[in-house]
Amino acid sequence: MQDTEPRFSAMRLYSARMAVSPLRVQLFLAEKNVQIPETTLDLLKGEQRSAEYQRIAPNMRVPTLMLPDGTVIRESLAICRYIEALMPEPALFGRGALQQALVEQWQRIMELELLQPMAMAFRHGHPMARTIQEQVPEFGVQARAAALKRIAILNRELADRLWIAGEGFSVADLTAFAALRAFRFADFSIPEEHANLTRWFDAVRARPAIHARFKAWGAK
Ligand SMILES: N[C@@H](CCC(=O)N[C@@H](CS)C(=O)NCC(=O)O)C(=O)O
């Protein structure tokens, strides 16, 4: 059963379909079994630049969480941390000093070394991104090479463990999964020889909450 408590149903999440940062939050909420009403912006049509949305998020990015009193939380990880504090189970930022440190470490590594280069490769190298980014193609090529290198390293890192931060599924897995899933269409499919990464990706994808979310979107 979804958590439809008034504290969540009175919030509003500004998001987008299959965009990496909102996707992290949407999957985090799914794992928490929390339902927050969403306003989905069409980023390629520039809805994030409307005067109305700029009053909520002057940087014109999603996701943004609006609380019932009008407080706005931006940045996907800040939103996830807020939800974790309200709804500690299942713990997605780790339990105890060591596990929390390791989740933080891997979350940052996945965000800075994997998600960011993939996002830059898309923004600076993909024709669809022309409406949101003044492109520097050489930078896109460089970012793509860095992302592919990091994907190969992640495949090796996953040789001896099920989840990225070691013990238990965490927000680090969501960051990496959202990047690999969101940018799949931008020619970032996982190479066949990366067996560990494929096994991990399929395990994330098969998690009941994530499976159900993609099914509801009519996406694979
Ligand atoms: N660090 C931010 C990144 C937010 C971000 O860049 N969102 C993208 C979608 S994934 C966006 O809103 N792009 C719209 C644009 O560039 O115009 C977060 O994690 O929330």
Tab-separated table of C-alpha atoms and ligand atoms in Angstrom:
chain	number	residue	atom	x	y	z
A	1	MET	CA	0.000	0.000	0.000
A	2	GLN	CA	1.260	3.496	-0.803
A	3	ASP	CA	1.778	6.017	1.982
A	4	THR	CA	-0.878	8.611	1.286
A	5	GLU	CA	-0.480	10.419	4.603
A	6	PRO	CA	-1.558	14.066	4.359
A	7	ARG	CA	2.019	15.206	5.096
A	8	PHE	CA	3.080	13.706	1.757
A	9	SER	CA	-0.044	14.274	-0.301
A	10	ALA	CA	0.056	18.001	0.594
A	11	MET	CA	3.565	18.305	-0.925
A	12	ARG	CA	4.251	18.761	-4.642
A	13	LEU	CA	7.171	17.397	-6.640
A	14	TYR	CA	8.113	19.254	-9.822
A	15	SER	CA	9.716	16.672	-12.051
A	16	ALA	CA	10.167	15.485	-15.630
A	17	ARG	CA	9.810	12.151	-17.441
A	18	MET	CA	12.977	10.017	-17.517
A	19	ALA	CA	15.318	12.894	-16.674
A	20	VAL	CA	18.148	11.697	-14.469
A	21	SER	CA	17.749	13.938	-11.421
A	22	PRO	CA	13.967	13.658	-11.044
A	23	LEU	CA	14.309	9.925	-11.721
A	24	ARG	CA	16.561	9.519	-8.682
A	25	VAL	CA	13.907	11.136	-6.485
A	26	GLN	CA	10.994	9.281	-8.087
A	27	LEU	CA	12.704	5.918	-7.525
A	28	PHE	CA	13.711	6.911	-3.988
A	29	LEU	CA	10.052	7.713	-3.225
A	30	ALA	CA	8.989	4.421	-4.786
A	31	GLU	CA	11.401	2.511	-2.525
A	32	LYS	CA	10.018	4.415	0.469
A	33	ASN	CA	6.460	3.682	-0.656
A	34	VAL	CA	5.699	7.396	-0.439
A	35	GLN	CA	3.351	9.100	-2.899
A	36	ILE	CA	3.774	12.823	-3.550
A	37	PRO	CA	1.643	14.543	-6.215
A	38	GLU	CA	3.765	15.540	-9.210
A	39	THR	CA	3.788	18.306	-11.771
A	40	THR	CA	5.693	16.976	-14.785
A	41	LEU	CA	7.501	19.613	-16.830
A	42	ASP	CA	8.449	19.071	-20.466
A	43	LEU	CA	12.102	20.129	-20.385
A	44	LEU	CA	12.611	19.950	-24.147
A	45	LYS	CA	9.696	22.352	-24.617
A	46	GLY	CA	11.277	24.682	-22.051
A	47	GLU	CA	8.521	24.518	-19.423
A	48	GLN	CA	11.216	24.853	-16.720
A	49	ARG	CA	11.829	28.391	-18.018
A	50	SER	CA	8.222	29.598	-17.550
A	51	ALA	CA	7.821	32.661	-15.319
A	52	GLU	CA	5.657	30.605	-12.962
A	53	TYR	CA	8.295	27.892	-12.467
A	54	GLN	CA	11.129	30.413	-12.182
A	55	ARG	CA	9.373	31.842	-9.125
A	56	ILE	CA	9.707	28.361	-7.536
A	57	ALA	CA	13.142	27.430	-8.920
A	58	PRO	CA	15.125	30.400	-10.242
A	59	ASN	CA	17.782	28.016	-11.614
A	60	MET	CA	15.089	26.440	-13.864
A	61	ARG	CA	16.014	22.870	-12.962
A	62	VAL	CA	14.043	19.886	-11.683
A	63	PRO	CA	13.403	18.216	-9.279
A	64	THR	CA	11.954	20.664	-6.785
A	65	LEU	CA	9.901	19.740	-3.759
A	66	MET	CA	7.329	22.258	-2.528
A	67	LEU	CA	6.131	21.799	1.055
A	68	PRO	CA	2.603	22.741	2.185
A	69	ASP	CA	3.881	25.981	3.811
A	70	GLY	CA	5.533	27.044	0.536
A	71	THR	CA	9.080	26.044	1.521
A	72	VAL	CA	11.001	24.842	-1.512
A	73	ILE	CA	13.689	22.136	-1.422
A	74	ARG	CA	15.881	21.882	-4.512
A	75	GLU	CA	18.629	19.365	-5.363
A	76	SER	CA	17.637	15.725	-5.632
A	77	LEU	CA	19.822	14.568	-2.759
A	78	ALA	CA	18.472	17.242	-0.400
A	79	ILE	CA	14.949	16.065	-1.244
A	80	CYS	CA	15.915	12.432	-0.645
A	81	ARG	CA	17.522	13.287	2.692
A	82	TYR	CA	14.393	15.149	3.779
A	83	ILE	CA	12.194	12.160	2.937
A	84	GLU	CA	14.620	9.793	4.688
A	85	ALA	CA	14.358	11.902	7.860
A	86	LEU	CA	10.551	11.808	7.730
A	87	MET	CA	10.396	8.157	6.719
A	88	PRO	CA	13.522	6.380	7.987
A	89	GLU	CA	12.535	2.906	6.753
A	90	PRO	CA	13.810	1.382	4.606
A	91	ALA	CA	17.107	3.175	5.322
A	92	LEU	CA	18.578	4.263	1.985
A	93	PHE	CA	21.391	6.406	3.400
A	94	GLY	CA	22.813	3.517	5.461
A	95	ARG	CA	22.584	2.525	9.096
A	96	GLY	CA	25.272	3.287	11.674
A	97	ALA	CA	28.443	5.357	11.396
A	98	LEU	CA	30.426	3.162	9.010
A	99	GLN	CA	27.637	2.257	6.614
A	100	GLN	CA	26.432	5.871	6.465
A	101	ALA	CA	29.963	7.018	5.606
A	102	LEU	CA	30.285	4.366	2.899
A	103	VAL	CA	26.911	5.248	1.373
A	104	GLU	CA	27.900	8.941	1.350
A	105	GLN	CA	31.234	8.041	-0.258
A	106	TRP	CA	29.683	5.912	-2.995
A	107	GLN	CA	26.806	8.293	-3.606
A	108	ARG	CA	29.285	11.108	-4.245
A	109	ILE	CA	31.513	8.916	-6.402
A	110	MET	CA	28.537	7.833	-8.509
A	111	GLU	CA	27.249	11.389	-8.823
A	112	LEU	CA	30.578	13.081	-9.596
A	113	GLU	CA	32.336	10.385	-11.602
A	114	LEU	CA	29.442	8.654	-13.394
A	115	LEU	CA	26.243	10.725	-13.496
A	116	GLN	CA	27.955	14.052	-14.189
A	117	PRO	CA	30.063	12.962	-17.187
A	118	MET	CA	27.061	11.106	-18.617
A	119	ALA	CA	24.917	14.226	-18.197
A	120	MET	CA	27.618	16.395	-19.795
A	121	ALA	CA	28.019	13.935	-22.679
A	122	PHE	CA	24.259	14.192	-23.278
A	123	ARG	CA	24.006	17.967	-22.818
A	124	HIS	CA	26.997	18.756	-25.035
A	125	GLY	CA	26.778	15.890	-27.521
A	126	HIS	CA	23.156	14.951	-28.175
A	127	PRO	CA	21.005	16.791	-30.727
A	128	MET	CA	17.974	16.613	-28.381
A	129	ALA	CA	19.824	18.678	-25.773
A	130	ARG	CA	20.294	21.668	-28.080
A	131	THR	CA	17.236	23.389	-26.601
A	132	ILE	CA	18.634	23.250	-23.056
A	133	GLN	CA	22.378	23.660	-23.566
A	134	GLU	CA	24.698	25.821	-25.608
A	135	GLN	CA	26.818	22.922	-26.770
A	136	VAL	CA	30.591	22.569	-26.787
A	137	PRO	CA	30.936	19.348	-28.807
A	138	GLU	CA	34.593	18.720	-27.831
A	139	PHE	CA	33.559	18.807	-24.168
A	140	GLY	CA	30.767	16.319	-24.949
A	141	VAL	CA	33.277	13.935	-26.543
A	142	GLN	CA	35.618	14.227	-23.558
A	143	ALA	CA	32.769	13.690	-21.083
A	144	ARG	CA	31.596	10.634	-23.005
A	145	ALA	CA	35.071	9.061	-22.853
A	146	ALA	CA	35.245	9.753	-19.095
A	147	ALA	CA	31.792	8.222	-18.559
A	148	LEU	CA	32.650	5.075	-20.529
A	149	LYS	CA	35.865	4.674	-18.541
A	150	ARG	CA	33.926	5.020	-15.268
A	151	ILE	CA	31.292	2.514	-16.429
A	152	ALA	CA	34.078	-0.045	-17.012
A	153	ILE	CA	35.514	0.644	-13.533
A	154	LEU	CA	32.078	0.222	-11.944
A	155	ASN	CA	31.794	-3.149	-13.652
A	156	ARG	CA	35.038	-4.204	-11.907
A	157	GLU	CA	33.969	-2.719	-8.564
A	158	LEU	CA	30.792	-4.783	-8.640
A	159	ALA	CA	32.725	-8.053	-9.018
A	160	ASP	CA	32.652	-8.788	-5.280
A	161	ARG	CA	29.392	-7.273	-4.129
A	162	LEU	CA	25.702	-7.119	-4.848
A	163	TRP	CA	25.178	-3.404	-4.177
A	164	ILE	CA	27.422	-0.415	-4.788
A	165	ALA	CA	27.970	0.608	-1.155
A	166	GLY	CA	28.447	-3.002	-0.074
A	167	GLU	CA	25.841	-3.955	2.481
A	168	GLY	CA	22.345	-3.279	1.336
A	169	PHE	CA	20.663	-1.308	-1.408
A	170	SER	CA	21.196	2.451	-1.051
A	171	VAL	CA	20.861	5.862	-2.623
A	172	ALA	CA	24.258	5.204	-4.282
A	173	ASP	CA	22.596	2.446	-6.323
A	174	LEU	CA	19.764	4.810	-7.243
A	175	THR	CA	22.178	7.492	-8.460
A	176	ALA	CA	24.078	5.066	-10.687
A	177	PHE	CA	20.928	3.293	-11.883
A	178	ALA	CA	19.138	6.549	-12.736
A	179	ALA	CA	22.162	7.676	-14.778
A	180	LEU	CA	22.472	4.407	-16.693
A	181	ARG	CA	18.712	4.184	-17.254
A	182	ALA	CA	18.047	7.828	-18.130
A	183	PHE	CA	20.907	8.098	-20.619
A	184	ARG	CA	20.345	4.700	-22.239
A	185	PHE	CA	18.667	6.402	-25.183
A	186	ALA	CA	21.774	8.584	-25.618
A	187	ASP	CA	23.768	5.497	-26.657
A	188	PHE	CA	24.922	4.593	-23.176
A	189	SER	CA	23.721	0.999	-23.103
A	190	ILE	CA	25.825	-1.293	-20.894
A	191	PRO	CA	28.365	-3.207	-23.019
A	192	GLU	CA	27.633	-6.961	-23.054
A	193	GLU	CA	31.042	-7.860	-21.634
A	194	HIS	CA	30.259	-5.898	-18.431
A	195	ALA	CA	28.629	-8.912	-16.758
A	196	ASN	CA	28.808	-7.589	-13.166
A	197	LEU	CA	27.252	-4.291	-14.131
A	198	THR	CA	24.517	-6.038	-16.122
A	199	ARG	CA	23.743	-8.349	-13.166
A	200	TRP	CA	23.549	-5.328	-10.806
A	201	PHE	CA	21.440	-3.255	-13.243
A	202	ASP	CA	18.961	-6.126	-13.684
A	203	ALA	CA	18.799	-6.594	-9.886
A	204	VAL	CA	17.933	-2.909	-9.359
A	205	ARG	CA	15.434	-2.991	-12.205
A	206	ALA	CA	13.748	-6.090	-10.712
A	207	ARG	CA	13.220	-4.550	-7.262
A	208	PRO	CA	9.441	-4.652	-6.752
A	209	ALA	CA	9.019	-0.907	-6.144
A	210	ILE	CA	11.178	0.046	-9.126
A	211	HIS	CA	9.603	-2.557	-11.382
A	212	ALA	CA	6.137	-1.243	-10.438
A	213	ARG	CA	7.153	2.387	-11.064
A	214	PHE	CA	8.455	1.648	-14.572
A	215	LYS	CA	5.364	-0.453	-15.301
A	216	ALA	CA	3.127	2.451	-14.267
A	217	TRP	CA	5.069	4.697	-16.666
A	218	GLY	CA	4.716	2.113	-19.421
A	219	ALA	CA	8.528	2.024	-19.688
A	220	LYS	CA	11.018	-0.857	-19.613
B	1	LIG	N1	22.122	18.805	-9.131
B	1	LIG	C1	20.743	18.921	-9.521
B	1	LIG	C2	20.652	18.795	-11.024
B	1	LIG	C3	19.295	19.229	-11.560
B	1	LIG	C4	19.259	19.181	-13.084
B	1	LIG	O1	20.239	19.495	-13.758
B	1	LIG	N2	18.112	18.783	-13.635
B	1	LIG	C5	17.954	18.710	-15.077
B	1	LIG	C6	17.145	17.460	-15.422
B	1	LIG	S1	18.035	16.003	-15.047
B	1	LIG	C7	17.162	19.912	-15.560
B	1	LIG	O2	16.289	20.383	-14.867
B	1	LIG	N3	17.448	20.399	-16.770
B	1	LIG	C8	16.712	21.470	-17.367
B	1	LIG	C9	17.586	22.404	-18.158
B	1	LIG	O3	18.801	22.208	-18.210
B	1	LIG	O4	17.029	23.333	-18.730
B	1	LIG	C10	19.913	17.871	-8.775
B	1	LIG	O5	20.451	16.800	-8.473
B	1	LIG	O6	18.743	18.102	-8.485
